[in-house]
Structure formats: C-alpha cells, structure tokens
Amino acid sequence: MESELFMLKRACFLSLLCCFALPSAADTTRPLAPLPATPEIRKVVPAVDPDHFAFVLAGDNRAAGRNLPMPPTAGRIFEEMRLLQPALAVWTGDSIYGSDDSVGEADAEYDAFLSLAALSKTPIYNAPGNHEIFDRPELAALYKKRMGRLYGSFDYGHSHFIALNTEEIGLGGGIGKEQRDWLERDLEANKNAAHIFAFTHHPLFARTKEGFSDLANRDDIHKLFVKYGIKHVCSLAFSS
C-alpha cells in the first residue's frame, strides 16, 4: 500500500498564492470557465480587492492504476479549500486515471472527481493532463463534454490566468500551431498585466522523459514566455 508521503507527492500538491497586480486591459478570445462541478461553484465571486487575493494550485490526483480508487489526498484538499475559501483554484490535470480506460470508465471517473470538487465550494479551472487525453480523440471529446475547453484564459481581479493543453492529439506531448498562435495573441492582449499565470500539465523543462517530444516546440513556447516577461508558469506533473 502506498505510504501517505508517497500519495501526497503522487496525488496532489497544495499552495496558496497571494497576488498583487496592477490594472490591465485583459482580453481573451477563448474564455475558460470553471469546472462544472455544481452550478453555484461556476459563479465566480468578484474580488473584494482586485490587487490582493489568494488561490490554490493543485493537481495530479488520479488513481495509480485502472479500476483503483482515487487517493484520499484530493478529498482532503477540497475540504480544506471549503474552509479556506480561496478566490479560485487552478488544477494542472490528471484529474482521472483515463489512459486505457473505456470511455464509460473515464466518464465514471469524471463523476467521482467532480463530486469531490463540489466539496470545495470553490471555482476550479483545469489544464488537461496526459491521463485525460492519452492521444485518444474519443477521450479528448469526453474531456470537452465533462470539463470544458482544452485551453483558454480568464481574469480575476487585475490578474490574467492562462491554461494550456500540452497533450494535443498526435504530438506526443506539445502545443500545436493553432494553440500556439492563440497563446501569442492572448499574451499580446494582456502584456500590460503585472501578473500573468500560465498553468500546464507537463512542464516545459521536465526532469523525466515526459513532456514536450519536440524540443523546438518547447523552446518556441519558452521564447514566448520570455518575450512577454511571464514569471509564473505552474505545472505539477510527477510521472506518467
């Protein structure tokens, strides 16, 4: 049986961040909505102080194998979120085991995850992981049905958040031209924001073999982040 320490590393990482931002002319052509856990959670409460708020960063809560239960850590995090009442949460994918699941099995796993997420009473935004997509068009379609857009952005207070899909079909890990071009337009539209947070499942510079299969693709995205001075890129992928 997995130890509690292993589950904490393997399942979820929790961090509260306080954001201080200047007013910006934020804009996006792909608005990202919170996960549809419950109707009330999708209603984002406006910031009392748009320059100072807290949010949660977490992810990688999936089960360790097919037909295995989700580790308990995610439930604890959602319960703590209900107590802490952050403005929002960003989730960095692998919310289900997915992978070689049937579509029906994956659908049931979304039921379980979204039921847990509803405990948080917090708007949650997700960037898909490899386990949700697994280079399978039918799983990508299910993700869009159950979780929403594969990538997009949103604003909270005076800060701008970008969720990227590093699991595009056929790339083996990476970001395709359409998404890349959208990202550049989104960054240009929000270049005056003092804080822009980008979150992905796979990091640009992974310590394992996972992540971007095309290093030129990775370097191109990195150059965009450097060009626009992006300092906050969040990823929580640990292993396949």
Short mmCIF file of C-alpha atoms in Angstrom, two decimals:
data_model
loop_
_atom_site.label_atom_id
_atom_site.label_comp_id
_atom_site.label_asym_id
_atom_site.label_seq_id
_atom_site.Cartn_x
_atom_site.Cartn_y
_atom_site.Cartn_z
CA MET A 1 0.00 0.00 0.00
CA GLU A 2 1.29 3.46 -0.82
CA SER A 3 2.59 5.47 2.08
CA GLU A 4 0.93 8.76 2.96
CA LEU A 5 4.06 10.66 1.91
CA PHE A 6 4.07 8.96 -1.48
CA MET A 7 0.40 9.73 -2.00
CA LEU A 8 0.96 13.35 -1.16
CA LYS A 9 3.69 13.58 -3.78
CA ARG A 10 1.95 11.35 -6.29
CA ALA A 11 -1.53 12.78 -5.94
CA CYS A 12 -1.68 16.48 -5.19
CA PHE A 13 0.37 19.47 -4.18
CA LEU A 14 -1.28 22.40 -2.47
CA SER A 15 -0.13 26.00 -2.46
CA LEU A 16 -1.80 29.30 -1.60
CA LEU A 17 -0.56 32.31 -3.52
CA CYS A 18 -1.31 35.93 -2.76
CA CYS A 19 -1.45 38.05 -5.90
CA PHE A 20 -0.61 41.72 -6.18
CA ALA A 21 -1.34 43.15 -9.61
CA LEU A 22 -1.79 46.42 -11.40
CA PRO A 23 -4.85 47.16 -13.56
CA SER A 24 -4.61 45.66 -17.04
CA ALA A 25 -6.61 45.69 -20.26
CA ALA A 26 -7.10 41.93 -20.16
CA ASP A 27 -8.75 40.18 -23.08
CA THR A 28 -9.19 36.67 -24.39
CA THR A 29 -10.88 35.07 -27.37
CA ARG A 30 -11.15 31.71 -25.55
CA PRO A 31 -12.67 32.38 -22.12
CA LEU A 32 -12.15 29.43 -19.80
CA ALA A 33 -14.99 28.61 -17.42
CA PRO A 34 -14.67 26.86 -14.04
CA LEU A 35 -15.26 23.12 -13.97
CA PRO A 36 -18.97 22.23 -13.97
CA ALA A 37 -18.95 20.58 -10.55
CA THR A 38 -22.11 22.30 -9.35
CA PRO A 39 -23.96 25.39 -10.64
CA GLU A 40 -23.03 27.52 -7.63
CA ILE A 41 -19.31 26.77 -7.99
CA ARG A 42 -19.32 28.14 -11.54
CA LYS A 43 -20.38 31.53 -10.17
CA VAL A 44 -17.09 33.32 -9.54
CA VAL A 45 -17.34 35.91 -6.78
CA PRO A 46 -15.70 39.20 -7.83
CA ALA A 47 -12.58 40.15 -5.93
CA VAL A 48 -13.14 42.46 -2.98
CA ASP A 49 -9.60 43.74 -3.54
CA PRO A 50 -8.58 43.09 -7.19
CA ASP A 51 -4.91 43.58 -6.30
CA HIS A 52 -4.81 41.14 -3.39
CA PHE A 53 -6.37 37.67 -3.31
CA ALA A 54 -5.45 34.02 -2.75
CA PHE A 55 -5.79 30.99 -4.97
CA VAL A 56 -4.97 27.29 -4.71
CA LEU A 57 -2.64 25.38 -7.04
CA ALA A 58 -3.01 21.59 -7.12
CA GLY A 59 -3.27 18.59 -9.44
CA ASP A 60 -2.24 15.05 -10.38
CA ASN A 61 -4.83 13.44 -8.09
CA ARG A 62 -5.54 10.44 -10.34
CA ALA A 63 -5.63 6.83 -9.21
CA ALA A 64 -2.40 4.85 -9.52
CA GLY A 65 -3.98 2.30 -11.88
CA ARG A 66 -7.06 1.24 -13.75
CA ASN A 67 -10.08 0.41 -11.55
CA LEU A 68 -8.25 1.61 -8.44
CA PRO A 69 -9.71 4.25 -6.11
CA MET A 70 -8.53 7.83 -6.16
CA PRO A 71 -6.07 8.57 -3.31
CA PRO A 72 -7.73 10.37 -0.37
CA THR A 73 -5.48 13.43 -0.62
CA ALA A 74 -7.65 15.17 -3.20
CA GLY A 75 -10.70 14.95 -0.94
CA ARG A 76 -8.73 16.48 1.91
CA ILE A 77 -7.58 19.34 -0.31
CA PHE A 78 -11.14 20.08 -1.42
CA GLU A 79 -12.31 20.03 2.20
CA GLU A 80 -9.52 22.45 3.17
CA MET A 81 -10.47 24.70 0.28
CA ARG A 82 -14.01 24.89 1.63
CA LEU A 83 -12.58 26.07 4.95
CA LEU A 84 -10.01 28.46 3.49
CA GLN A 85 -12.39 29.94 0.91
CA PRO A 86 -9.80 30.98 -1.71
CA ALA A 87 -10.91 33.07 -4.67
CA LEU A 88 -10.35 30.15 -7.06
CA ALA A 89 -8.19 27.09 -7.73
CA VAL A 90 -6.12 26.06 -10.73
CA TRP A 91 -5.73 22.31 -11.32
CA THR A 92 -2.92 21.01 -13.51
CA GLY A 93 -4.52 17.90 -14.93
CA ASP A 94 -4.53 14.13 -14.43
CA SER A 95 -7.83 14.53 -12.63
CA ILE A 96 -8.78 10.97 -13.67
CA TYR A 97 -6.85 7.79 -14.44
CA GLY A 98 -8.17 7.76 -18.04
CA SER A 99 -5.39 6.34 -20.23
CA ASP A 100 -6.54 2.91 -21.47
CA ASP A 101 -9.96 3.22 -19.82
CA SER A 102 -13.07 2.72 -21.87
CA VAL A 103 -14.99 5.95 -22.44
CA GLY A 104 -17.57 4.73 -19.95
CA GLU A 105 -14.93 4.09 -17.29
CA ALA A 106 -13.40 7.52 -17.84
CA ASP A 107 -16.84 9.11 -17.67
CA ALA A 108 -17.46 7.47 -14.29
CA GLU A 109 -14.10 8.73 -13.05
CA TYR A 110 -15.11 12.28 -14.00
CA ASP A 111 -18.27 11.76 -11.94
CA ALA A 112 -16.12 10.85 -8.93
CA PHE A 113 -13.69 13.74 -9.38
CA LEU A 114 -16.35 16.39 -9.95
CA SER A 115 -18.31 15.15 -6.94
CA LEU A 116 -15.22 15.63 -4.80
CA ALA A 117 -14.51 19.02 -6.37
CA ALA A 118 -18.02 20.14 -5.39
CA LEU A 119 -16.98 19.82 -1.73
CA SER A 120 -14.63 22.77 -2.16
CA LYS A 121 -17.35 25.34 -2.90
CA THR A 122 -14.61 26.99 -4.98
CA PRO A 123 -14.37 27.76 -8.73
CA ILE A 124 -11.77 25.34 -10.18
CA TYR A 125 -10.04 25.72 -13.55
CA ASN A 126 -8.19 22.78 -15.13
CA ALA A 127 -5.45 22.27 -17.70
CA PRO A 128 -5.73 18.70 -19.10
CA GLY A 129 -3.11 16.08 -18.38
CA ASN A 130 -1.87 13.14 -20.41
CA HIS A 131 -4.12 10.73 -18.50
CA GLU A 132 -7.24 12.64 -19.50
CA ILE A 133 -6.29 12.70 -23.21
CA PHE A 134 -3.77 9.85 -23.79
CA ASP A 135 -3.57 10.72 -27.52
CA ARG A 136 -7.14 9.42 -27.96
CA PRO A 137 -9.66 11.65 -29.81
CA GLU A 138 -12.57 10.00 -28.01
CA LEU A 139 -11.08 10.90 -24.62
CA ALA A 140 -10.40 14.46 -25.78
CA ALA A 141 -14.06 14.71 -26.83
CA LEU A 142 -15.16 13.35 -23.44
CA TYR A 143 -12.92 15.87 -21.68
CA LYS A 144 -14.59 18.76 -23.53
CA LYS A 145 -18.01 17.35 -22.68
CA ARG A 146 -17.30 16.88 -18.98
CA MET A 147 -14.66 19.52 -18.16
CA GLY A 148 -14.86 22.26 -20.79
CA ARG A 149 -12.34 23.76 -23.17
CA LEU A 150 -8.95 22.13 -23.62
CA TYR A 151 -7.26 25.52 -23.29
CA GLY A 152 -8.19 29.13 -22.70
CA SER A 153 -7.76 32.01 -20.29
CA PHE A 154 -9.63 34.08 -17.75
CA ASP A 155 -9.21 37.09 -15.49
CA TYR A 156 -9.61 37.51 -11.78
CA GLY A 157 -9.20 40.91 -10.25
CA HIS A 158 -6.35 42.52 -12.14
CA SER A 159 -4.58 39.22 -12.88
CA HIS A 160 -4.71 37.07 -16.01
CA PHE A 161 -4.63 33.23 -15.99
CA ILE A 162 -3.82 31.01 -19.00
CA ALA A 163 -4.50 27.25 -19.13
CA LEU A 164 -2.58 25.41 -21.84
CA ASN A 165 -3.13 21.94 -23.29
CA THR A 166 0.26 20.20 -23.51
CA GLU A 167 -1.43 16.95 -24.57
CA GLU A 168 -2.57 17.72 -28.13
CA ILE A 169 -3.54 14.70 -30.22
CA GLY A 170 -0.73 13.44 -32.45
CA LEU A 171 2.08 15.46 -30.89
CA GLY A 172 3.21 13.06 -28.18
CA GLY A 173 3.32 15.97 -25.77
CA GLY A 174 3.35 19.55 -27.01
CA ILE A 175 1.37 22.56 -28.21
CA GLY A 176 0.13 22.76 -31.81
CA LYS A 177 0.21 25.76 -34.13
CA GLU A 178 -3.39 26.88 -33.57
CA GLN A 179 -2.99 26.89 -29.80
CA ARG A 180 0.47 28.45 -30.03
CA ASP A 181 -0.80 31.30 -32.22
CA TRP A 182 -3.72 31.87 -29.88
CA LEU A 183 -1.30 31.98 -26.95
CA GLU A 184 0.76 34.70 -28.61
CA ARG A 185 -2.35 36.78 -29.31
CA ASP A 186 -3.55 36.31 -25.74
CA LEU A 187 -0.18 37.33 -24.31
CA GLU A 188 -0.07 40.38 -26.58
CA ALA A 189 -3.57 41.41 -25.48
CA ASN A 190 -2.55 41.12 -21.82
CA LYS A 191 1.06 42.32 -21.96
CA ASN A 192 0.36 45.20 -19.59
CA ALA A 193 -0.79 42.94 -16.78
CA ALA A 194 1.60 42.97 -13.85
CA HIS A 195 0.89 39.28 -13.19
CA ILE A 196 0.13 36.59 -15.75
CA PHE A 197 -0.13 33.00 -14.53
CA ALA A 198 0.24 30.19 -17.08
CA PHE A 199 -0.55 26.66 -15.97
CA THR A 200 0.10 23.38 -17.78
CA HIS A 201 0.25 19.69 -17.00
CA HIS A 202 3.70 18.92 -18.37
CA PRO A 203 6.43 21.42 -17.60
CA LEU A 204 8.50 22.95 -20.38
CA PHE A 205 11.69 21.55 -18.89
CA ALA A 206 10.84 18.16 -17.41
CA ARG A 207 13.20 16.07 -15.29
CA THR A 208 11.82 12.89 -16.85
CA LYS A 209 11.31 11.74 -20.45
CA GLU A 210 7.77 13.05 -20.36
CA GLY A 211 6.66 16.41 -21.62
CA PHE A 212 7.39 18.07 -24.94
CA SER A 213 8.51 15.50 -27.50
CA ASP A 214 9.65 18.25 -29.89
CA LEU A 215 12.27 20.42 -28.22
CA ALA A 216 11.88 23.10 -30.90
CA ASN A 217 8.20 23.32 -29.96
CA ARG A 218 9.13 23.59 -26.30
CA ASP A 219 11.73 26.27 -26.97
CA ASP A 220 9.29 28.28 -29.08
CA ILE A 221 6.77 28.38 -26.21
CA HIS A 222 9.56 29.27 -23.80
CA LYS A 223 10.63 32.17 -26.02
CA LEU A 224 7.06 33.48 -25.99
CA PHE A 225 7.04 33.43 -22.20
CA VAL A 226 10.40 35.22 -22.11
CA LYS A 227 9.28 37.78 -24.70
CA TYR A 228 6.26 38.73 -22.61
CA GLY A 229 8.03 38.51 -19.26
CA ILE A 230 5.94 35.64 -17.90
CA LYS A 231 7.35 34.72 -14.47
CA HIS A 232 4.66 32.39 -13.15
CA VAL A 233 4.37 29.08 -15.06
CA CYS A 234 2.77 26.36 -12.92
CA SER A 235 2.99 22.61 -13.55
CA LEU A 236 2.53 19.65 -11.23
CA ALA A 237 3.16 16.54 -13.36
CA PHE A 238 5.19 13.92 -11.50
CA SER A 239 5.16 10.81 -13.70
CA SER A 240 3.14 9.04 -16.38
#
